[in-house]
Coordinates of C-alpha atoms in Angstrom, one line a residue:
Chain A
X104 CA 289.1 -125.1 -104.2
X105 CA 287.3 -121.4 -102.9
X106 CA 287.6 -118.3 -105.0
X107 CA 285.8 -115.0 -104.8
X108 CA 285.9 -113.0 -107.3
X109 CA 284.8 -109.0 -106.4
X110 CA 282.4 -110.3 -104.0
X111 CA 280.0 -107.6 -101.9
X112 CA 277.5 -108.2 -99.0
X113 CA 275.2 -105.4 -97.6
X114 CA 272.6 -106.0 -94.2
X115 CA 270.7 -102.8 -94.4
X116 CA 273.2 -100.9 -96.3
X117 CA 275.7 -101.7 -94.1
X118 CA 278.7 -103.4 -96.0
X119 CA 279.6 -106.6 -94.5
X120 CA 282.2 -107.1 -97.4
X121 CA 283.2 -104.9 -99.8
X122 CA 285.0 -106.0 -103.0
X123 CA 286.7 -109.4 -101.8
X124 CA 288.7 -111.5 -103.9
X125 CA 290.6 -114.5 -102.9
X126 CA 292.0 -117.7 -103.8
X127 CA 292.5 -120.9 -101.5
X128 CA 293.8 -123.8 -103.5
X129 CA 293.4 -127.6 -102.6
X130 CA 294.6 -128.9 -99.3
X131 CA 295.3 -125.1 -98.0
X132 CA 295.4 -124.4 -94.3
X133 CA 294.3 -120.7 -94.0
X134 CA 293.4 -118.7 -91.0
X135 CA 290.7 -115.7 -91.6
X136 CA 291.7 -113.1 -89.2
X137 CA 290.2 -110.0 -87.8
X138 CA 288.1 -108.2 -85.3
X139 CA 284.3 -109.3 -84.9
X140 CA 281.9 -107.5 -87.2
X141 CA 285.1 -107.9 -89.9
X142 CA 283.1 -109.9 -92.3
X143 CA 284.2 -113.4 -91.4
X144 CA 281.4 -115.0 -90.6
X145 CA 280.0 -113.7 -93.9
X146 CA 282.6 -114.9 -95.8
X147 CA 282.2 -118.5 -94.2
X148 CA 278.2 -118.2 -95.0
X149 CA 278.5 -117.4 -98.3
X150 CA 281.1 -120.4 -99.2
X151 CA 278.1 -122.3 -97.8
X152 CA 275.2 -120.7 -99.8
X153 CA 273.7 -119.7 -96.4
X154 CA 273.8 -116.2 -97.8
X155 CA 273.7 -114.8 -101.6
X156 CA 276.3 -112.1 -102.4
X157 CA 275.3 -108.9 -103.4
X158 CA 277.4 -108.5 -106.2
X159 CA 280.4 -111.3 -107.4
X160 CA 280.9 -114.6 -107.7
X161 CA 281.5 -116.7 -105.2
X162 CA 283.3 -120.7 -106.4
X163 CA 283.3 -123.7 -103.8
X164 CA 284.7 -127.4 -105.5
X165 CA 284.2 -126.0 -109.1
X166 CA 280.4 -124.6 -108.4
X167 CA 279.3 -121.3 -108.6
X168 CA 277.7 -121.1 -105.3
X169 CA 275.9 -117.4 -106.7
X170 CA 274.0 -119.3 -109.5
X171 CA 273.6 -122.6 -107.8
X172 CA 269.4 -123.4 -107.2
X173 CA 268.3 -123.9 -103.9
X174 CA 267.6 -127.0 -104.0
X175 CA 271.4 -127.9 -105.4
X176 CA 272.8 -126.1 -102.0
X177 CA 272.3 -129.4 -99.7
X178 CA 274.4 -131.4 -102.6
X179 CA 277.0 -128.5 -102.0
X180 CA 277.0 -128.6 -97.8
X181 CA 277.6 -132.6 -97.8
X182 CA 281.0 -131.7 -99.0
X183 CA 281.5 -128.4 -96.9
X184 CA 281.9 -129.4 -93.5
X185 CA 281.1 -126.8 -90.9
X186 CA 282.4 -126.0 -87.2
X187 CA 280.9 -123.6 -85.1
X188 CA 281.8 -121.8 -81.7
X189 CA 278.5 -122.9 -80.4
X190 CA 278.9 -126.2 -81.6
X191 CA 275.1 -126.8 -82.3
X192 CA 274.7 -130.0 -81.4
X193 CA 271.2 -131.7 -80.9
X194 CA 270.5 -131.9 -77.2
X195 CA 268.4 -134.9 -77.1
X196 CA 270.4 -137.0 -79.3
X197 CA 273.6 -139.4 -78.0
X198 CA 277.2 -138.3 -79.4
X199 CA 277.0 -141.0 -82.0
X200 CA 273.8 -139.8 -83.2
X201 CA 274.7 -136.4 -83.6
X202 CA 277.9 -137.6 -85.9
X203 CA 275.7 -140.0 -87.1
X204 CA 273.6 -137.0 -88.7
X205 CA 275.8 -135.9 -92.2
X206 CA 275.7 -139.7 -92.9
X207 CA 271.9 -140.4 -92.2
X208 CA 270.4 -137.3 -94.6
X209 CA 272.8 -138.9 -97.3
X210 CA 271.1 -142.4 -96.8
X211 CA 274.6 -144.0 -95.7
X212 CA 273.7 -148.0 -95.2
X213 CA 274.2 -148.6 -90.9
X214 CA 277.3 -150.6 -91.5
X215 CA 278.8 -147.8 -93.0
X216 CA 277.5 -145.3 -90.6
X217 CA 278.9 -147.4 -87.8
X218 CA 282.5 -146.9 -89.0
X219 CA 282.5 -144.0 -90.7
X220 CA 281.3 -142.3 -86.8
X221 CA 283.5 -144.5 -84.8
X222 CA 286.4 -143.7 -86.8
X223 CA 285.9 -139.7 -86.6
X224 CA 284.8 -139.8 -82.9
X225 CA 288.1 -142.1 -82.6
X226 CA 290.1 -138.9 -84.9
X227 CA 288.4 -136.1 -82.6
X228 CA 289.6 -138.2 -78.9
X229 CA 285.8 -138.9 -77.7
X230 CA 284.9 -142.6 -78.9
X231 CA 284.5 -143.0 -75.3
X232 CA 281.4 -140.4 -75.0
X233 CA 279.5 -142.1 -77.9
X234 CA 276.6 -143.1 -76.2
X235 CA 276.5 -139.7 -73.7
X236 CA 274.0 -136.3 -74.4
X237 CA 276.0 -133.4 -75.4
X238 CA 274.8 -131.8 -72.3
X239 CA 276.8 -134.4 -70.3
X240 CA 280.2 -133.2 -72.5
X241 CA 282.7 -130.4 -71.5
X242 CA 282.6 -127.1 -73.9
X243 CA 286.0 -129.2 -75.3
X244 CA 284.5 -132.6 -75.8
X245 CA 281.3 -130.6 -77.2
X246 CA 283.5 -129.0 -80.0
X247 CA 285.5 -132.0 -80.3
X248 CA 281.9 -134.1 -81.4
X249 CA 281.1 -130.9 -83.4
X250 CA 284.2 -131.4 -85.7
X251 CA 283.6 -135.3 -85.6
X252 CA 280.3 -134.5 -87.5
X253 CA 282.1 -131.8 -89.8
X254 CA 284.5 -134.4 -91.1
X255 CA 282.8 -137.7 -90.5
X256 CA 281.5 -137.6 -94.5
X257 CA 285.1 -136.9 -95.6
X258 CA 284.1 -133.1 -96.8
X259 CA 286.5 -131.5 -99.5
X260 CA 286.8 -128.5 -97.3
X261 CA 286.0 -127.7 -93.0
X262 CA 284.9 -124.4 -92.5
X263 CA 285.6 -122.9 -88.9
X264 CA 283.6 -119.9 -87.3
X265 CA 285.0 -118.9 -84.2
X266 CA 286.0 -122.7 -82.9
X267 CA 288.1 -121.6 -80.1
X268 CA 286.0 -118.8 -78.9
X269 CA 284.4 -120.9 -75.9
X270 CA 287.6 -122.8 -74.9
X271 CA 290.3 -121.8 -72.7
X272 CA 294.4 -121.9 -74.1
X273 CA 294.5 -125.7 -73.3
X274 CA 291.7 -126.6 -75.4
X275 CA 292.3 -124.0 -78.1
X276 CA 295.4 -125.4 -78.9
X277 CA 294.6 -129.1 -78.5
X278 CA 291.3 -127.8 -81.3
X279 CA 293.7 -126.2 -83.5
X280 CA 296.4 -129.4 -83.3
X281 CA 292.9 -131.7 -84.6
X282 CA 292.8 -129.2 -87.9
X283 CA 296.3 -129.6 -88.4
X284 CA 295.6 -133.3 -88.5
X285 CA 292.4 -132.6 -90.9
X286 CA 294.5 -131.1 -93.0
X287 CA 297.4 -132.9 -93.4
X288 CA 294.7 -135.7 -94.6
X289 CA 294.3 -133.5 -97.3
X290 CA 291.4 -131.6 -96.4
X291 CA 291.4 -127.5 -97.1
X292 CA 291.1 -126.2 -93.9
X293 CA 289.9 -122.4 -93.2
X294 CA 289.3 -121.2 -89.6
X295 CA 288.1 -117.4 -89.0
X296 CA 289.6 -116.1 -85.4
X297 CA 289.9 -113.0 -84.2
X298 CA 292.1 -115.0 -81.2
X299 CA 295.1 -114.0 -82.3
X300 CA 296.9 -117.2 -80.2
X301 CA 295.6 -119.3 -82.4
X302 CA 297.1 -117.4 -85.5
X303 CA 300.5 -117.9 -83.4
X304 CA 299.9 -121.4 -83.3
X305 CA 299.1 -122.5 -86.5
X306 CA 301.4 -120.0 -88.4
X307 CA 300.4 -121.0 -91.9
X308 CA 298.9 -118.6 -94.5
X309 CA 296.1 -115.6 -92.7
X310 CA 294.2 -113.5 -94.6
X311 CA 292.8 -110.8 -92.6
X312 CA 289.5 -108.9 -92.8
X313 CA 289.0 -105.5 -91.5
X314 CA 285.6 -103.3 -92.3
X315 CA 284.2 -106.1 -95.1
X316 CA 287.5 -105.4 -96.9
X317 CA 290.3 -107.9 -97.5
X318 CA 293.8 -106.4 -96.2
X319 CA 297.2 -107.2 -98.9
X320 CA 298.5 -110.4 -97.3
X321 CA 301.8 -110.0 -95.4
X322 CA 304.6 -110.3 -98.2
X323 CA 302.0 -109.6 -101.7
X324 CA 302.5 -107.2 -104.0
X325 CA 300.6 -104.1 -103.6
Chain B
X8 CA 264.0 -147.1 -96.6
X9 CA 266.6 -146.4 -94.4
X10 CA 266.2 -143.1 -94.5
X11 CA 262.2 -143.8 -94.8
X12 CA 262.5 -145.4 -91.3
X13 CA 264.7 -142.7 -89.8
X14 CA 262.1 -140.5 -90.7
X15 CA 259.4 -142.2 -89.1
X16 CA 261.4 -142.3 -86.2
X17 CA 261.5 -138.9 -85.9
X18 CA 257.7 -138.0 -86.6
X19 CA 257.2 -140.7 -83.7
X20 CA 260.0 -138.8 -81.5
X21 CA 257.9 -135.7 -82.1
X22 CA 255.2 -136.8 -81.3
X23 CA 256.3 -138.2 -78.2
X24 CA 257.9 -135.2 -76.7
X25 CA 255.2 -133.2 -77.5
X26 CA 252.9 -135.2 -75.3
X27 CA 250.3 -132.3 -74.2
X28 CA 250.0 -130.5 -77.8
X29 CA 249.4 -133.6 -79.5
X30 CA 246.5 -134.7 -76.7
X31 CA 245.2 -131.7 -77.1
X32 CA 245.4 -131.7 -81.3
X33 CA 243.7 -134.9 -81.1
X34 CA 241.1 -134.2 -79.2
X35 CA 240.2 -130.6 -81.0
X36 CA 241.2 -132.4 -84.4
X37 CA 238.5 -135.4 -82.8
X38 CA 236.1 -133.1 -81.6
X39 CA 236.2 -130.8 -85.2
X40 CA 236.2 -133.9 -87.6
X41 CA 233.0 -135.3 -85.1
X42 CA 231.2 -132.3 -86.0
X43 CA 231.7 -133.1 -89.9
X44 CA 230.4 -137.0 -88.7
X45 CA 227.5 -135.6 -87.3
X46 CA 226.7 -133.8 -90.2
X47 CA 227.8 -136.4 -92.7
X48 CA 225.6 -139.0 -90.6
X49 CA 222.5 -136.8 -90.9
X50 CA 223.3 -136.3 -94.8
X51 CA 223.2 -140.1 -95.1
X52 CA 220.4 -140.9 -93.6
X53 CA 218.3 -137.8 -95.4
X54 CA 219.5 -138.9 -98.7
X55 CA 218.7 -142.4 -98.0
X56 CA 215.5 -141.2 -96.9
X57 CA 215.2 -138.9 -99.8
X58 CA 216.3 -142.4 -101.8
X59 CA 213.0 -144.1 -100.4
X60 CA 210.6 -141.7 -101.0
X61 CA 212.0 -141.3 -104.7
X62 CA 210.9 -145.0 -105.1
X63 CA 207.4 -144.3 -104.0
X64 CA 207.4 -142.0 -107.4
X65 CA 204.8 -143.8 -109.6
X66 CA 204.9 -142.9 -113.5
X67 CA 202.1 -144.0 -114.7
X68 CA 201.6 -144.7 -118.4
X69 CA 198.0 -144.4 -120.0
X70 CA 197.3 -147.1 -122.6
X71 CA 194.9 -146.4 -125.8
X72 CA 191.2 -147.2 -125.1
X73 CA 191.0 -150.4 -126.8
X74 CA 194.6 -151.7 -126.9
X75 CA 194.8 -155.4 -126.5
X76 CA 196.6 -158.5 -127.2
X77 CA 199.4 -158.2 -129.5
X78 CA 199.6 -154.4 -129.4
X79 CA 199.2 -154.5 -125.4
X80 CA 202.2 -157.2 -125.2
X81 CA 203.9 -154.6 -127.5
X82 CA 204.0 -152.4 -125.2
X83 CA 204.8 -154.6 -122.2
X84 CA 207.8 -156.1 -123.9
X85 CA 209.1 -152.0 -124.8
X86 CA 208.7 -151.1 -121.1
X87 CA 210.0 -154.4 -119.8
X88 CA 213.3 -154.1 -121.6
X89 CA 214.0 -150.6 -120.8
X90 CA 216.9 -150.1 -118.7
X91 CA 215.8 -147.0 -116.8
X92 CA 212.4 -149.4 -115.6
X93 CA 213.1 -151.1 -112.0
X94 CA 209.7 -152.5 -111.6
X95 CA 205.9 -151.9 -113.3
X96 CA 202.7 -153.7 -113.0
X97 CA 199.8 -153.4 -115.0
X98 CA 196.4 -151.9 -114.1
X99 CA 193.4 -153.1 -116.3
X100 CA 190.6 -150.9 -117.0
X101 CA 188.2 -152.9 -114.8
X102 CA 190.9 -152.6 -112.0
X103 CA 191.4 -149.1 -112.3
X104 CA 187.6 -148.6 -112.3
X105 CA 187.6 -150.6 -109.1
X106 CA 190.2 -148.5 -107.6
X107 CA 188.6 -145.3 -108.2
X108 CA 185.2 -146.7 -106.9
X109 CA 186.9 -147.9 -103.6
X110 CA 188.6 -144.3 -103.5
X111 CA 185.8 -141.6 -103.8
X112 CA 182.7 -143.9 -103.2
X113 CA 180.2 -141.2 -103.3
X114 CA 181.2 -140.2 -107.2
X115 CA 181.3 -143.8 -108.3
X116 CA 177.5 -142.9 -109.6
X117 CA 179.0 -140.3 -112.3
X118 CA 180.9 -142.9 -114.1
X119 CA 177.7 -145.2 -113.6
X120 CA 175.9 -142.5 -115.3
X121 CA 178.4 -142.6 -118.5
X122 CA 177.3 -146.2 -119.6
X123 CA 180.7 -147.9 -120.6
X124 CA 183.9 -147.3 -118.2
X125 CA 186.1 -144.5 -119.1
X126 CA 189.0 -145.3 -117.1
X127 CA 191.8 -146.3 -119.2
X128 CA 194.2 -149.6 -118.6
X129 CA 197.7 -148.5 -117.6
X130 CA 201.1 -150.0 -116.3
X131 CA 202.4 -148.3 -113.7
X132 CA 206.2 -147.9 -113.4
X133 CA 208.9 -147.4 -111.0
X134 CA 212.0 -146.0 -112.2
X135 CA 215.6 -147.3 -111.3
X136 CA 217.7 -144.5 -109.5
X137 CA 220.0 -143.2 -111.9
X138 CA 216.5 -142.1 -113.8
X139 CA 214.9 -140.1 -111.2
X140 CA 216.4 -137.1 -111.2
X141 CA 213.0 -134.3 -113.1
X142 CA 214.8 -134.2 -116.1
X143 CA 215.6 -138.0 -116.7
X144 CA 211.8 -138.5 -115.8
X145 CA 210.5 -136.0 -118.5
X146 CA 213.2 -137.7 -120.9
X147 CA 212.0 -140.7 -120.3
X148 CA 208.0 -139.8 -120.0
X149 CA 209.0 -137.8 -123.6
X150 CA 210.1 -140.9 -125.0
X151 CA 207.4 -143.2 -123.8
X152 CA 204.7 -141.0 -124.9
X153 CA 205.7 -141.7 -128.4
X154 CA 205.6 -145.5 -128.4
X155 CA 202.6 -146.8 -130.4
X156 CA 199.7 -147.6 -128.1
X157 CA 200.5 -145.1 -125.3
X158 CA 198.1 -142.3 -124.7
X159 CA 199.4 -140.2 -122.0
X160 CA 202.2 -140.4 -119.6
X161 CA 201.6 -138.7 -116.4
X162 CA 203.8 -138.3 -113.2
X163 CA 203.8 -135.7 -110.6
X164 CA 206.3 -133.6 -112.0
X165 CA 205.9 -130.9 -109.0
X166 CA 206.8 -133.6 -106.2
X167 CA 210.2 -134.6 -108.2
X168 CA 210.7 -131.2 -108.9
X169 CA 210.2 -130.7 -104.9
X170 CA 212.1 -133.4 -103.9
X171 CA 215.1 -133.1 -105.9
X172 CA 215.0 -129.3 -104.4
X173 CA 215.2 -131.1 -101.4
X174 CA 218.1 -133.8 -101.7
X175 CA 220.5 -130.4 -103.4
X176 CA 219.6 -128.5 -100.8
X177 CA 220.8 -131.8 -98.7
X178 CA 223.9 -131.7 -100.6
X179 CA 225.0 -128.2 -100.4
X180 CA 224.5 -127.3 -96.9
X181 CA 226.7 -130.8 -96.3
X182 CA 229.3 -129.9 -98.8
X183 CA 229.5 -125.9 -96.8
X184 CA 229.5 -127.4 -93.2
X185 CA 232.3 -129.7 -94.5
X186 CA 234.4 -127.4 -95.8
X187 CA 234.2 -125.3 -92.9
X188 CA 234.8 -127.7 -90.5
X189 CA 237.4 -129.3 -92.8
X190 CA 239.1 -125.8 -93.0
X191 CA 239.1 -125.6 -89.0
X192 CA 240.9 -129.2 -89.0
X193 CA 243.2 -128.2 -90.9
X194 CA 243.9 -125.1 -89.1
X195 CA 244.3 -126.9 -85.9
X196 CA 246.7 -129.1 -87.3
X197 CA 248.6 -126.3 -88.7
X198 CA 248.9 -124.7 -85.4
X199 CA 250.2 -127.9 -83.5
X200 CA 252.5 -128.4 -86.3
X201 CA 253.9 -125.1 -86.0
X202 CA 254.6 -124.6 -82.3
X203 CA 256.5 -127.9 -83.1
X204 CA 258.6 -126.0 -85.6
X205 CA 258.9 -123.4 -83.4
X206 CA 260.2 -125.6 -80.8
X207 CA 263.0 -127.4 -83.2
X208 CA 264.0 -124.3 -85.6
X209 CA 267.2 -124.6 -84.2
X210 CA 267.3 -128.6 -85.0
X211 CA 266.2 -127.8 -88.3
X212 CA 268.5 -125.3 -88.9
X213 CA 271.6 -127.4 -88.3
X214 CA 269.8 -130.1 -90.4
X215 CA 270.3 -127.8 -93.6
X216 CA 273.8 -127.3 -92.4
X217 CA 274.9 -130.6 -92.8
X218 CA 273.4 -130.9 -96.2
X219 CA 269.8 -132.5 -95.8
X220 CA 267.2 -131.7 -98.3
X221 CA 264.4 -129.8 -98.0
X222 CA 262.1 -133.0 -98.1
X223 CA 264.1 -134.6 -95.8
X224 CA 263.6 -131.9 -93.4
X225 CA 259.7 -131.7 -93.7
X226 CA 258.6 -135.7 -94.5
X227 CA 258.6 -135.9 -90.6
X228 CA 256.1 -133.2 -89.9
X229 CA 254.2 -133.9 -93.0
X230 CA 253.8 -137.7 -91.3
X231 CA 253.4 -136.3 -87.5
X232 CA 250.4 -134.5 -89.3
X233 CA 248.8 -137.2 -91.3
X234 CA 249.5 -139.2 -87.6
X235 CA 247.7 -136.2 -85.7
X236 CA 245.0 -136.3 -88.7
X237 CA 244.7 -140.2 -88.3
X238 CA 244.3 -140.3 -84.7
X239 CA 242.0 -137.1 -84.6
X240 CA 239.3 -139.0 -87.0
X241 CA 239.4 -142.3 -85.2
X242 CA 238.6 -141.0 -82.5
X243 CA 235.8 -139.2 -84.2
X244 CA 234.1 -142.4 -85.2
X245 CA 234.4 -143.8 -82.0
X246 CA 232.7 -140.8 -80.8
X247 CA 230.4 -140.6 -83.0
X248 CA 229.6 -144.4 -83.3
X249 CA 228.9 -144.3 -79.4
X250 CA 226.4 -141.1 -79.9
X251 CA 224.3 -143.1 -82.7
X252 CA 224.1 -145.9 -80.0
X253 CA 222.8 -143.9 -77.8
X254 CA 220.8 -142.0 -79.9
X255 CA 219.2 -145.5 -80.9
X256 CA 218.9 -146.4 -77.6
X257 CA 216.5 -143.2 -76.9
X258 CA 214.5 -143.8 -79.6
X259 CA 213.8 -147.5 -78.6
X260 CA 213.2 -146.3 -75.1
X261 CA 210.8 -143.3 -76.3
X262 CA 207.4 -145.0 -77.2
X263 CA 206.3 -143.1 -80.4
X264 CA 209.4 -143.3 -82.4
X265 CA 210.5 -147.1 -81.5
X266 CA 211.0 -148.7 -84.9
X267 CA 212.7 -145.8 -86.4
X268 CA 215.8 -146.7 -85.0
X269 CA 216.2 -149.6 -87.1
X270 CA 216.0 -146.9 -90.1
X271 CA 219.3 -144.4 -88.7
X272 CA 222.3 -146.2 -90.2
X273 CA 225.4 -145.7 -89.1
X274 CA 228.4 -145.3 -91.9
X275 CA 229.2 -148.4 -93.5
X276 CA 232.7 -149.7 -93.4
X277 CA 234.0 -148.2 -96.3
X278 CA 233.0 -144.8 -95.6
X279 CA 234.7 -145.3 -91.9
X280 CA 238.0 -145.8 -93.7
X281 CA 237.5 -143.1 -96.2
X282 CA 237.0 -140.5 -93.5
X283 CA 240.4 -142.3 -91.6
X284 CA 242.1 -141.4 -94.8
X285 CA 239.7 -137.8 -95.3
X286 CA 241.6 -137.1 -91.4
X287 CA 245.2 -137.8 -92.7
X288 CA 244.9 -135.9 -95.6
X289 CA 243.4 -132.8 -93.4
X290 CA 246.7 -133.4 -91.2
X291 CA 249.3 -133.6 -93.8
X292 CA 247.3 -130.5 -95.6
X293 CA 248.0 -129.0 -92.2
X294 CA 251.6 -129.7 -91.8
X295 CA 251.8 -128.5 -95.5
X296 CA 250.1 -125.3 -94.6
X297 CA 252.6 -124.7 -91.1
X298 CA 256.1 -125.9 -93.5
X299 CA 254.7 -123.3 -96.1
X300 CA 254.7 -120.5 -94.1
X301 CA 257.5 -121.5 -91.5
X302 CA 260.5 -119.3 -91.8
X303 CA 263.5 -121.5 -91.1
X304 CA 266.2 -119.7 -88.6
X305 CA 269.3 -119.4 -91.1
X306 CA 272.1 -121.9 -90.8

């Protein structure tokens, strides 16, 4: 489902990720571990063809996200869904519309919008806050509606950047029990955390990131 | 079309929160595009009035000395079924004897002097517009001058010349103020559109994130500009439209140049929606310019 293959990323020289190779097969739950400034939130970018790697190939769904025009990379996000610590949500639109969003650039027909967005608000807990402003939600119900719009076009794969940084223990854990339900669905699931209760929680695979460099997982042959 | 309609929704949405930047883009857009009114009004009423005194051009075409009858109806017939002739009469040589006598009355006595008159018969002709331009006139005159029966052709070649001078002259300094102006619209336009991007970079960066295309993305401020454009040059024309009124109102109140008014013409119809659709254009060119150079905050 995601493979690098001997991917590098420079800002200014500086290596975000040096020489990365990984592999996350179909309907994998995997945590991306490490401290902040590891290369996570690279990683995550580049799966999304936010950023280009330097050097390596980078494979999300059976694309080469490296060689894929820009104009191809929208095709590629409307089966990538994303979750993000500061939510982004649009202020001056209601919870539905904000779900409603993913659907609407696709040119879903408003039947199907309708149920495809009451179903995931219904998934997420906060059917109830449809017609609210996101301004009006706790951080909680905020990230809740964020992952609502991640998965409300059935993506192939939810990328996470840091969802439980703005939520306290509760919430954390009540976050992390909705991508255990994602992913039982069948959807591959990768969160990066540097929270390291949440890697306690979910205790599936982890793949940690320390200086751009991918460390040996726990049990893999050196 | 559903998406169509979304995205009209959301030019309208932007236009609507932005209250006081679009007043104030449709007023300087109105104000600019009034400008290029003005100066498009007084290029239409100069070449109209360039048009009239181009029909006051008189080609006059000489006939032999003793042409008559058949050969004279010859001639007639030619000229009448040219396509470049809009109107000619005929001046006989008795006529144009009389004409010169009632025009310079003290030398009518050196033609007396002469015996037999030496003023030749000639038609004189009015050519249709697409032939008055100084070289369609010596074309033609070129022509003429070789039929059989025709003596001379003669025209004032150095009041076309003049007057043509004129009209490109018209032309050119219209066509530079235009673009100018038309370059200032667009600017303003640009500018509105990008403190609008400014304002929703954010928006439009979590618009790419969820997969919407690039066209997706900028239909709306491409439409907010052809709205901004649209609304800019109506209000133009209702500027201008009330200036010419009063304008023609001052010149039936002021004495010596009542009756004139009746002459100023204001743009017909069609050229009121052309310069509706000249504003969008200038306001999507706008939008196009501000989406061109706007640097989208990365998802």
């Amino acid at each position: 489902m995601i493979q690098l293959i001997r991917v590098s990323k420079h800002y200014d020289r500086r290596p975000a990720l040096s020489n990365v190779t990984l592999e996350i097969d179909k309907g994998e739950f995997v945590l991306l571990m490490g401290a902040s400034g590891a290369g996570k939130s690279t990683l995550l970018r580049l799966l999304i063809g936010a950023e280009r790697p330097d050097d390596g190939q980078v494979f999300v769904y059976g694309k080469n996200v490296t060689t894929l025009k820009q104009s191809e990379i929208p095709y590629l996000r409307r089966k990538v869904g994303t979750v993000f610590q500061d939510f982004r949500l649009l202020k001056k639109k209601s919870v539905f519309d904000n779900v409603a969003l993913p659907l609407l650039v696709q040119g879903a027909a408003p039947a199907d919008i309708r149920r495809k967005v009451t179903e995931a608000l219904r998934a997420v807990g906060v059917e109830h806050k449809r017609d609210q402003l996101p301004v009006g939600l706790s951080t909680g119900e905020q990230q809740r509606v964020c992952i609502a719009r991640a998965i409300v076009n059935g993506p192939v794969v939810l990328l996470a950047d840091e969802p439980t940084g703005n939520l306290d223990p509760q919430l954390t854990e009540e976050i992390i029990e909705l991508f255990k339900l994602i992913n039982a669905r069948g959807t591959t699931v990768v969160v990066a955390t540097h929270d390291p209760l949440v890697m306690a929680q979910v205790n599936r695979r982890v793949m940690t990131l320390a200086q751009g460099a991918l460390m040996p997982e726990p049990g893999a042959l050196a | 079309m559903r998406t169509l309609a979304y995205l009209l929704r959301e030019a309208w949405a932007n236009l609507r929160t932005n209250r006081t930047t679009t007043m104030v883009a449709i007023l300087t857009t109105a104000f600019t595009l009034a400008c290029i009114g003005i100066f498009l009004l007084l290029y239409v009423n100069l070449r109209a009035a360039a048009g009239w005194l181009q029909e006051d051009i008189k080609i006059m075409v000489y006939l032999d000395d003793q042409l008559a009858g058949d050969a004279l109806a010859n001639v007639e017939r030619q000229l009448r079924a040219d396509r470049a002739v809009a109107a000619m009469h005929f001046i006989s040589k008795e006529q144009a004897l009389g004409e010169f006598k009632a025009q310079f009355p003290s030398e009518s006595h050196l033609l007396e002097g002469l015996g037999q008159n030496p003023l030749p018969a000639s038609f004189v002709v009015t050519l249709s517009p697409p032939f008055r331009s100084p070289d369609a006139v010596k074309r033609w005159s070129e022509r003429v001058q070789r039929l059989s029966g025709v003596a001379k052709v003669d025209y004032n070649q150095d009041w076309i010349d003049a007057l043509a001078m004129v009209i490109r002259s018209i032309e050119l300094v219209a066509i530079g103020i235009g673009l100018v102006l038309s370059a200032a619209a667009v600017t303003i336009i640009a500018n509105t559109i990008r403190l609008t991007l400014f304002a929703r970079r954010d928006e439009i960066a979590i618009l790419r994130l969820i997969g919407a295309t690039t066209s997706f993305i900028r239909i709306p401020y491409l439409l907010e500009g052809a709205v901004l454009g649209m609304l800019g040059s109506t209000l133009s024309l209702l500027m201008l439209k009330f200036l010419y009124e009063l304008f023609r109102q001052q010149m039936r109140t002021t004495g010596r140049l009542s009756g004139l008014d009746a002459l100023v013409a204001f743009f017909p119809w069609s050229l009121c929606l052309a310069l509706v659709a000249v504003g969008m254009a200038l306001g999507c060119a706008g939008s196009f310019v501000s989406l061109r150079r706007f640097h989208e905050a990365k998802p």
